[in-house]
């Protein structure tokens, strides 16, 4: 797919997400449906899902793909790094990333988008592709928008610490 098709696809995806979430704001339902929506949109994925921040570490949330790591310490792996810095991370080749945690040997590249609501980290959106160099600035822009829509339309109070 060329860049314009990719952009148009993401724009449609984000509109679909808004429609999907418009009737309710349940955390688990929204995360499960969002991971399924992304999984369908990006068939090259080996993992599409969420890790939720419990105030100490990241805990596996709803996802599509193979069995995955259950806990990730802040700062460890791409998810832990992105959560700690609150910055999106794109890793073109996970085999060359020193701090990479391998949960699925088929993963070749990864993008992780921190999810922040009302200034608080609630988790990360994590996607792994079977292709090296799969993610680019277009993916980053629209996945950050996807995560922002999801945070705006989801009640994460169920996961608040304290």
mmCIF file with all atom_site columns, C-alpha atoms in Angstrom:
data_model
loop_
_atom_site.group_PDB
_atom_site.id
_atom_site.type_symbol
_atom_site.label_atom_id
_atom_site.label_alt_id
_atom_site.label_comp_id
_atom_site.label_asym_id
_atom_site.label_entity_id
_atom_site.label_seq_id
_atom_site.pdbx_PDB_ins_code
_atom_site.Cartn_x
_atom_site.Cartn_y
_atom_site.Cartn_z
_atom_site.occupancy
_atom_site.B_iso_or_equiv
_atom_site.pdbx_formal_charge
_atom_site.auth_seq_id
_atom_site.auth_comp_id
_atom_site.auth_asym_id
_atom_site.auth_atom_id
_atom_site.pdbx_PDB_model_num
ATOM 1   C CA . UNK A 1 1   ? 0.000   0.000   0.000  1.00 0.00 ? 1   UNK A CA 1
ATOM 2   C CA . UNK A 1 2   ? 1.300   3.473   -0.840 1.00 0.00 ? 2   UNK A CA 1
ATOM 3   C CA . UNK A 1 3   ? 1.482   6.375   1.631  1.00 0.00 ? 3   UNK A CA 1
ATOM 4   C CA . UNK A 1 4   ? -1.842  7.915   0.608  1.00 0.00 ? 4   UNK A CA 1
ATOM 5   C CA . UNK A 1 5   ? -3.647  4.581   0.946  1.00 0.00 ? 5   UNK A CA 1
ATOM 6   C CA . UNK A 1 6   ? -2.030  4.081   4.341  1.00 0.00 ? 6   UNK A CA 1
ATOM 7   C CA . UNK A 1 7   ? -3.138  7.526   5.528  1.00 0.00 ? 7   UNK A CA 1
ATOM 8   C CA . UNK A 1 8   ? -6.687  7.007   4.254  1.00 0.00 ? 8   UNK A CA 1
ATOM 9   C CA . UNK A 1 9   ? -6.790  3.585   5.918  1.00 0.00 ? 9   UNK A CA 1
ATOM 10  C CA . UNK A 1 10  ? -5.723  5.022   9.260  1.00 0.00 ? 10  UNK A CA 1
ATOM 11  C CA . UNK A 1 11  ? -8.217  7.881   8.977  1.00 0.00 ? 11  UNK A CA 1
ATOM 12  C CA . UNK A 1 12  ? -10.998 5.346   8.420  1.00 0.00 ? 12  UNK A CA 1
ATOM 13  C CA . UNK A 1 13  ? -9.675  3.175   11.266 1.00 0.00 ? 13  UNK A CA 1
ATOM 14  C CA . UNK A 1 14  ? -9.793  6.084   13.710 1.00 0.00 ? 14  UNK A CA 1
ATOM 15  C CA . UNK A 1 15  ? -13.330 6.973   12.602 1.00 0.00 ? 15  UNK A CA 1
ATOM 16  C CA . UNK A 1 16  ? -14.324 3.339   13.147 1.00 0.00 ? 16  UNK A CA 1
ATOM 17  C CA . UNK A 1 17  ? -12.799 3.444   16.632 1.00 0.00 ? 17  UNK A CA 1
ATOM 18  C CA . UNK A 1 18  ? -14.817 6.548   17.539 1.00 0.00 ? 18  UNK A CA 1
ATOM 19  C CA . UNK A 1 19  ? -18.019 4.895   16.327 1.00 0.00 ? 19  UNK A CA 1
ATOM 20  C CA . UNK A 1 20  ? -17.197 1.674   18.163 1.00 0.00 ? 20  UNK A CA 1
ATOM 21  C CA . UNK A 1 21  ? -16.638 3.477   21.466 1.00 0.00 ? 21  UNK A CA 1
ATOM 22  C CA . UNK A 1 22  ? -19.447 6.032   21.188 1.00 0.00 ? 22  UNK A CA 1
ATOM 23  C CA . UNK A 1 23  ? -22.097 4.078   23.120 1.00 0.00 ? 23  UNK A CA 1
ATOM 24  C CA . UNK A 1 24  ? -20.135 3.206   26.291 1.00 0.00 ? 24  UNK A CA 1
ATOM 25  C CA . UNK A 1 25  ? -16.755 3.687   28.015 1.00 0.00 ? 25  UNK A CA 1
ATOM 26  C CA . UNK A 1 26  ? -16.010 0.295   29.610 1.00 0.00 ? 26  UNK A CA 1
ATOM 27  C CA . UNK A 1 27  ? -12.282 -0.258  29.931 1.00 0.00 ? 27  UNK A CA 1
ATOM 28  C CA . UNK A 1 28  ? -11.948 -3.954  29.113 1.00 0.00 ? 28  UNK A CA 1
ATOM 29  C CA . UNK A 1 29  ? -14.544 -3.875  26.339 1.00 0.00 ? 29  UNK A CA 1
ATOM 30  C CA . UNK A 1 30  ? -12.944 -0.861  24.683 1.00 0.00 ? 30  UNK A CA 1
ATOM 31  C CA . UNK A 1 31  ? -9.426  -2.279  24.883 1.00 0.00 ? 31  UNK A CA 1
ATOM 32  C CA . UNK A 1 32  ? -10.532 -5.680  23.580 1.00 0.00 ? 32  UNK A CA 1
ATOM 33  C CA . UNK A 1 33  ? -12.424 -4.177  20.652 1.00 0.00 ? 33  UNK A CA 1
ATOM 34  C CA . UNK A 1 34  ? -9.605  -1.723  19.891 1.00 0.00 ? 34  UNK A CA 1
ATOM 35  C CA . UNK A 1 35  ? -7.019  -4.530  19.739 1.00 0.00 ? 35  UNK A CA 1
ATOM 36  C CA . UNK A 1 36  ? -9.309  -6.533  17.447 1.00 0.00 ? 36  UNK A CA 1
ATOM 37  C CA . UNK A 1 37  ? -9.882  -3.520  15.198 1.00 0.00 ? 37  UNK A CA 1
ATOM 38  C CA . UNK A 1 38  ? -6.119  -2.939  14.844 1.00 0.00 ? 38  UNK A CA 1
ATOM 39  C CA . UNK A 1 39  ? -5.477  -6.655  14.294 1.00 0.00 ? 39  UNK A CA 1
ATOM 40  C CA . UNK A 1 40  ? -7.924  -6.645  11.381 1.00 0.00 ? 40  UNK A CA 1
ATOM 41  C CA . UNK A 1 41  ? -6.503  -3.427  9.906  1.00 0.00 ? 41  UNK A CA 1
ATOM 42  C CA . UNK A 1 42  ? -2.831  -4.474  10.019 1.00 0.00 ? 42  UNK A CA 1
ATOM 43  C CA . UNK A 1 43  ? -2.574  -8.130  8.920  1.00 0.00 ? 43  UNK A CA 1
ATOM 44  C CA . UNK A 1 44  ? 1.244   -8.156  9.151  1.00 0.00 ? 44  UNK A CA 1
ATOM 45  C CA . UNK A 1 45  ? 1.014   -8.051  12.944 1.00 0.00 ? 45  UNK A CA 1
ATOM 46  C CA . UNK A 1 46  ? 2.045   -10.885 15.242 1.00 0.00 ? 46  UNK A CA 1
ATOM 47  C CA . UNK A 1 47  ? 0.839   -8.950  18.305 1.00 0.00 ? 47  UNK A CA 1
ATOM 48  C CA . UNK A 1 48  ? -1.571  -6.057  18.776 1.00 0.00 ? 48  UNK A CA 1
ATOM 49  C CA . UNK A 1 49  ? -2.575  -5.117  22.279 1.00 0.00 ? 49  UNK A CA 1
ATOM 50  C CA . UNK A 1 50  ? -2.213  -3.262  25.507 1.00 0.00 ? 50  UNK A CA 1
ATOM 51  C CA . UNK A 1 51  ? -0.187  -3.296  28.678 1.00 0.00 ? 51  UNK A CA 1
ATOM 52  C CA . UNK A 1 52  ? -1.826  -1.467  31.577 1.00 0.00 ? 52  UNK A CA 1
ATOM 53  C CA . UNK A 1 53  ? 0.113   0.465   34.205 1.00 0.00 ? 53  UNK A CA 1
ATOM 54  C CA . UNK A 1 54  ? -0.701  -0.544  37.783 1.00 0.00 ? 54  UNK A CA 1
ATOM 55  C CA . UNK A 1 55  ? 1.393   2.174   39.454 1.00 0.00 ? 55  UNK A CA 1
ATOM 56  C CA . UNK A 1 56  ? 4.466   -0.057  39.570 1.00 0.00 ? 56  UNK A CA 1
ATOM 57  C CA . UNK A 1 57  ? 4.771   -2.058  36.341 1.00 0.00 ? 57  UNK A CA 1
ATOM 58  C CA . UNK A 1 58  ? 2.960   -2.880  33.118 1.00 0.00 ? 58  UNK A CA 1
ATOM 59  C CA . UNK A 1 59  ? 0.450   -5.747  33.222 1.00 0.00 ? 59  UNK A CA 1
ATOM 60  C CA . UNK A 1 60  ? -0.808  -7.577  30.132 1.00 0.00 ? 60  UNK A CA 1
ATOM 61  C CA . UNK A 1 61  ? -4.193  -6.321  28.966 1.00 0.00 ? 61  UNK A CA 1
ATOM 62  C CA . UNK A 1 62  ? -6.467  -7.271  26.076 1.00 0.00 ? 62  UNK A CA 1
ATOM 63  C CA . UNK A 1 63  ? -4.604  -8.296  22.927 1.00 0.00 ? 63  UNK A CA 1
ATOM 64  C CA . UNK A 1 64  ? -4.621  -10.265 19.680 1.00 0.00 ? 64  UNK A CA 1
ATOM 65  C CA . UNK A 1 65  ? -1.780  -12.671 18.894 1.00 0.00 ? 65  UNK A CA 1
ATOM 66  C CA . UNK A 1 66  ? 0.228   -15.391 20.581 1.00 0.00 ? 66  UNK A CA 1
ATOM 67  C CA . UNK A 1 67  ? 0.731   -15.848 24.314 1.00 0.00 ? 67  UNK A CA 1
ATOM 68  C CA . UNK A 1 68  ? 2.615   -12.844 25.666 1.00 0.00 ? 68  UNK A CA 1
ATOM 69  C CA . UNK A 1 69  ? 4.677   -11.623 28.604 1.00 0.00 ? 69  UNK A CA 1
ATOM 70  C CA . UNK A 1 70  ? 2.425   -10.938 31.606 1.00 0.00 ? 70  UNK A CA 1
ATOM 71  C CA . UNK A 1 71  ? 4.461   -8.300  33.472 1.00 0.00 ? 71  UNK A CA 1
ATOM 72  C CA . UNK A 1 72  ? 6.956   -5.730  32.222 1.00 0.00 ? 72  UNK A CA 1
ATOM 73  C CA . UNK A 1 73  ? 9.077   -3.672  34.608 1.00 0.00 ? 73  UNK A CA 1
ATOM 74  C CA . UNK A 1 74  ? 9.232   0.052   33.874 1.00 0.00 ? 74  UNK A CA 1
ATOM 75  C CA . UNK A 1 75  ? 12.250  0.812   31.686 1.00 0.00 ? 75  UNK A CA 1
ATOM 76  C CA . UNK A 1 76  ? 12.609  -2.795  30.492 1.00 0.00 ? 76  UNK A CA 1
ATOM 77  C CA . UNK A 1 77  ? 11.940  -3.692  26.887 1.00 0.00 ? 77  UNK A CA 1
ATOM 78  C CA . UNK A 1 78  ? 10.406  -1.365  24.343 1.00 0.00 ? 78  UNK A CA 1
ATOM 79  C CA . UNK A 1 79  ? 7.110   -1.203  26.273 1.00 0.00 ? 79  UNK A CA 1
ATOM 80  C CA . UNK A 1 80  ? 8.846   -0.358  29.542 1.00 0.00 ? 80  UNK A CA 1
ATOM 81  C CA . UNK A 1 81  ? 11.021  2.280   27.868 1.00 0.00 ? 81  UNK A CA 1
ATOM 82  C CA . UNK A 1 82  ? 8.081   3.955   26.125 1.00 0.00 ? 82  UNK A CA 1
ATOM 83  C CA . UNK A 1 83  ? 6.044   3.905   29.339 1.00 0.00 ? 83  UNK A CA 1
ATOM 84  C CA . UNK A 1 84  ? 8.880   5.351   31.394 1.00 0.00 ? 84  UNK A CA 1
ATOM 85  C CA . UNK A 1 85  ? 9.680   8.153   28.918 1.00 0.00 ? 85  UNK A CA 1
ATOM 86  C CA . UNK A 1 86  ? 6.064   8.618   27.777 1.00 0.00 ? 86  UNK A CA 1
ATOM 87  C CA . UNK A 1 87  ? 7.421   8.801   24.244 1.00 0.00 ? 87  UNK A CA 1
ATOM 88  C CA . UNK A 1 88  ? 6.417   6.649   21.275 1.00 0.00 ? 88  UNK A CA 1
ATOM 89  C CA . UNK A 1 89  ? 9.154   4.228   20.301 1.00 0.00 ? 89  UNK A CA 1
ATOM 90  C CA . UNK A 1 90  ? 9.670   2.658   16.894 1.00 0.00 ? 90  UNK A CA 1
ATOM 91  C CA . UNK A 1 91  ? 12.162  -0.198  16.663 1.00 0.00 ? 91  UNK A CA 1
ATOM 92  C CA . UNK A 1 92  ? 12.946  -1.076  13.045 1.00 0.00 ? 92  UNK A CA 1
ATOM 93  C CA . UNK A 1 93  ? 14.689  -4.351  13.888 1.00 0.00 ? 93  UNK A CA 1
ATOM 94  C CA . UNK A 1 94  ? 13.995  -5.831  17.313 1.00 0.00 ? 94  UNK A CA 1
ATOM 95  C CA . UNK A 1 95  ? 16.967  -8.213  16.980 1.00 0.00 ? 95  UNK A CA 1
ATOM 96  C CA . UNK A 1 96  ? 19.271  -5.172  17.130 1.00 0.00 ? 96  UNK A CA 1
ATOM 97  C CA . UNK A 1 97  ? 17.577  -3.434  20.079 1.00 0.00 ? 97  UNK A CA 1
ATOM 98  C CA . UNK A 1 98  ? 19.643  -4.007  23.238 1.00 0.00 ? 98  UNK A CA 1
ATOM 99  C CA . UNK A 1 99  ? 16.745  -3.733  25.680 1.00 0.00 ? 99  UNK A CA 1
ATOM 100 C CA . UNK A 1 100 ? 14.279  -5.883  23.705 1.00 0.00 ? 100 UNK A CA 1
ATOM 101 C CA . UNK A 1 101 ? 12.130  -8.506  25.471 1.00 0.00 ? 101 UNK A CA 1
ATOM 102 C CA . UNK A 1 102 ? 11.274  -11.342 23.088 1.00 0.00 ? 102 UNK A CA 1
ATOM 103 C CA . UNK A 1 103 ? 7.774   -12.709 23.622 1.00 0.00 ? 103 UNK A CA 1
ATOM 104 C CA . UNK A 1 104 ? 7.269   -14.010 20.059 1.00 0.00 ? 104 UNK A CA 1
ATOM 105 C CA . UNK A 1 105 ? 10.132  -15.033 17.769 1.00 0.00 ? 105 UNK A CA 1
ATOM 106 C CA . UNK A 1 106 ? 8.146   -13.929 14.718 1.00 0.00 ? 106 UNK A CA 1
ATOM 107 C CA . UNK A 1 107 ? 8.303   -10.254 15.772 1.00 0.00 ? 107 UNK A CA 1
ATOM 108 C CA . UNK A 1 108 ? 10.751  -8.288  13.631 1.00 0.00 ? 108 UNK A CA 1
ATOM 109 C CA . UNK A 1 109 ? 9.769   -4.669  14.335 1.00 0.00 ? 109 UNK A CA 1
ATOM 110 C CA . UNK A 1 110 ? 7.761   -2.909  17.013 1.00 0.00 ? 110 UNK A CA 1
ATOM 111 C CA . UNK A 1 111 ? 5.977   0.332   17.808 1.00 0.00 ? 111 UNK A CA 1
ATOM 112 C CA . UNK A 1 112 ? 4.844   1.259   21.317 1.00 0.00 ? 112 UNK A CA 1
ATOM 113 C CA . UNK A 1 113 ? 2.610   4.255   22.039 1.00 0.00 ? 113 UNK A CA 1
ATOM 114 C CA . UNK A 1 114 ? 2.197   5.459   25.646 1.00 0.00 ? 114 UNK A CA 1
ATOM 115 C CA . UNK A 1 115 ? -1.396  6.020   26.730 1.00 0.00 ? 115 UNK A CA 1
ATOM 116 C CA . UNK A 1 116 ? -1.856  9.034   28.989 1.00 0.00 ? 116 UNK A CA 1
ATOM 117 C CA . UNK A 1 117 ? -5.169  10.245  30.406 1.00 0.00 ? 117 UNK A CA 1
ATOM 118 C CA . UNK A 1 118 ? -5.474  13.437  32.454 1.00 0.00 ? 118 UNK A CA 1
ATOM 119 C CA . UNK A 1 119 ? -1.676  13.547  32.752 1.00 0.00 ? 119 UNK A CA 1
ATOM 120 C CA . UNK A 1 120 ? -1.450  10.007  34.136 1.00 0.00 ? 120 UNK A CA 1
ATOM 121 C CA . UNK A 1 121 ? 0.074   7.005   32.408 1.00 0.00 ? 121 UNK A CA 1
ATOM 122 C CA . UNK A 1 122 ? -2.600  4.310   32.019 1.00 0.00 ? 122 UNK A CA 1
ATOM 123 C CA . UNK A 1 123 ? -0.658  1.929   29.787 1.00 0.00 ? 123 UNK A CA 1
ATOM 124 C CA . UNK A 1 124 ? 0.824   1.411   26.352 1.00 0.00 ? 124 UNK A CA 1
ATOM 125 C CA . UNK A 1 125 ? -0.422  0.330   22.956 1.00 0.00 ? 125 UNK A CA 1
ATOM 126 C CA . UNK A 1 126 ? 2.010   -2.279  21.596 1.00 0.00 ? 126 UNK A CA 1
ATOM 127 C CA . UNK A 1 127 ? 2.215   -3.592  18.033 1.00 0.00 ? 127 UNK A CA 1
ATOM 128 C CA . UNK A 1 128 ? 4.724   -6.115  16.699 1.00 0.00 ? 128 UNK A CA 1
ATOM 129 C CA . UNK A 1 129 ? 5.126   -6.821  12.983 1.00 0.00 ? 129 UNK A CA 1
ATOM 130 C CA . UNK A 1 130 ? 6.557   -9.833  11.178 1.00 0.00 ? 130 UNK A CA 1
ATOM 131 C CA . UNK A 1 131 ? 8.395   -7.418  8.854  1.00 0.00 ? 131 UNK A CA 1
ATOM 132 C CA . UNK A 1 132 ? 11.627  -5.521  9.627  1.00 0.00 ? 132 UNK A CA 1
ATOM 133 C CA . UNK A 1 133 ? 11.128  -1.753  9.309  1.00 0.00 ? 133 UNK A CA 1
ATOM 134 C CA . UNK A 1 134 ? 7.359   -2.018  9.071  1.00 0.00 ? 134 UNK A CA 1
ATOM 135 C CA . UNK A 1 135 ? 6.494   1.112   11.100 1.00 0.00 ? 135 UNK A CA 1
ATOM 136 C CA . UNK A 1 136 ? 7.121   4.715   10.071 1.00 0.00 ? 136 UNK A CA 1
ATOM 137 C CA . UNK A 1 137 ? 6.061   8.268   10.910 1.00 0.00 ? 137 UNK A CA 1
ATOM 138 C CA . UNK A 1 138 ? 2.607   7.688   9.391  1.00 0.00 ? 138 UNK A CA 1
ATOM 139 C CA . UNK A 1 139 ? 2.013   4.749   11.733 1.00 0.00 ? 139 UNK A CA 1
ATOM 140 C CA . UNK A 1 140 ? 3.265   6.830   14.649 1.00 0.00 ? 140 UNK A CA 1
ATOM 141 C CA . UNK A 1 141 ? 0.983   9.788   13.898 1.00 0.00 ? 141 UNK A CA 1
ATOM 142 C CA . UNK A 1 142 ? -2.171  7.735   13.472 1.00 0.00 ? 142 UNK A CA 1
ATOM 143 C CA . UNK A 1 143 ? -1.489  5.233   16.253 1.00 0.00 ? 143 UNK A CA 1
ATOM 144 C CA . UNK A 1 144 ? -0.885  8.137   18.639 1.00 0.00 ? 144 UNK A CA 1
ATOM 145 C CA . UNK A 1 145 ? -4.246  9.539   17.504 1.00 0.00 ? 145 UNK A CA 1
ATOM 146 C CA . UNK A 1 146 ? -5.803  6.065   17.974 1.00 0.00 ? 146 UNK A CA 1
ATOM 147 C CA . UNK A 1 147 ? -4.443  5.881   21.539 1.00 0.00 ? 147 UNK A CA 1
ATOM 148 C CA . UNK A 1 148 ? -5.640  9.420   22.269 1.00 0.00 ? 148 UNK A CA 1
ATOM 149 C CA . UNK A 1 149 ? -9.172  8.634   21.053 1.00 0.00 ? 149 UNK A CA 1
ATOM 150 C CA . UNK A 1 150 ? -9.182  5.471   23.133 1.00 0.00 ? 150 UNK A CA 1
ATOM 151 C CA . UNK A 1 151 ? -8.032  7.316   26.264 1.00 0.00 ? 151 UNK A CA 1
ATOM 152 C CA . UNK A 1 152 ? -10.561 10.115  25.757 1.00 0.00 ? 152 UNK A CA 1
ATOM 153 C CA . UNK A 1 153 ? -13.458 7.688   25.312 1.00 0.00 ? 153 UNK A CA 1
ATOM 154 C CA . UNK A 1 154 ? -12.554 5.127   27.981 1.00 0.00 ? 154 UNK A CA 1
ATOM 155 C CA . UNK A 1 155 ? -13.018 5.219   31.747 1.00 0.00 ? 155 UNK A CA 1
ATOM 156 C CA . UNK A 1 156 ? -9.761  3.943   33.236 1.00 0.00 ? 156 UNK A CA 1
ATOM 157 C CA . UNK A 1 157 ? -10.816 4.557   36.867 1.00 0.00 ? 157 UNK A CA 1
ATOM 158 C CA . UNK A 1 158 ? -11.148 0.809   37.338 1.00 0.00 ? 158 UNK A CA 1
ATOM 159 C CA . UNK A 1 159 ? -7.345  0.622   37.060 1.00 0.00 ? 159 UNK A CA 1
ATOM 160 C CA . UNK A 1 160 ? -6.400  3.589   39.223 1.00 0.00 ? 160 UNK A CA 1
ATOM 161 C CA . UNK A 1 161 ? -4.013  2.932   42.088 1.00 0.00 ? 161 UNK A CA 1
ATOM 162 C CA . UNK A 1 162 ? -5.158  3.830   45.596 1.00 0.00 ? 162 UNK A CA 1
#
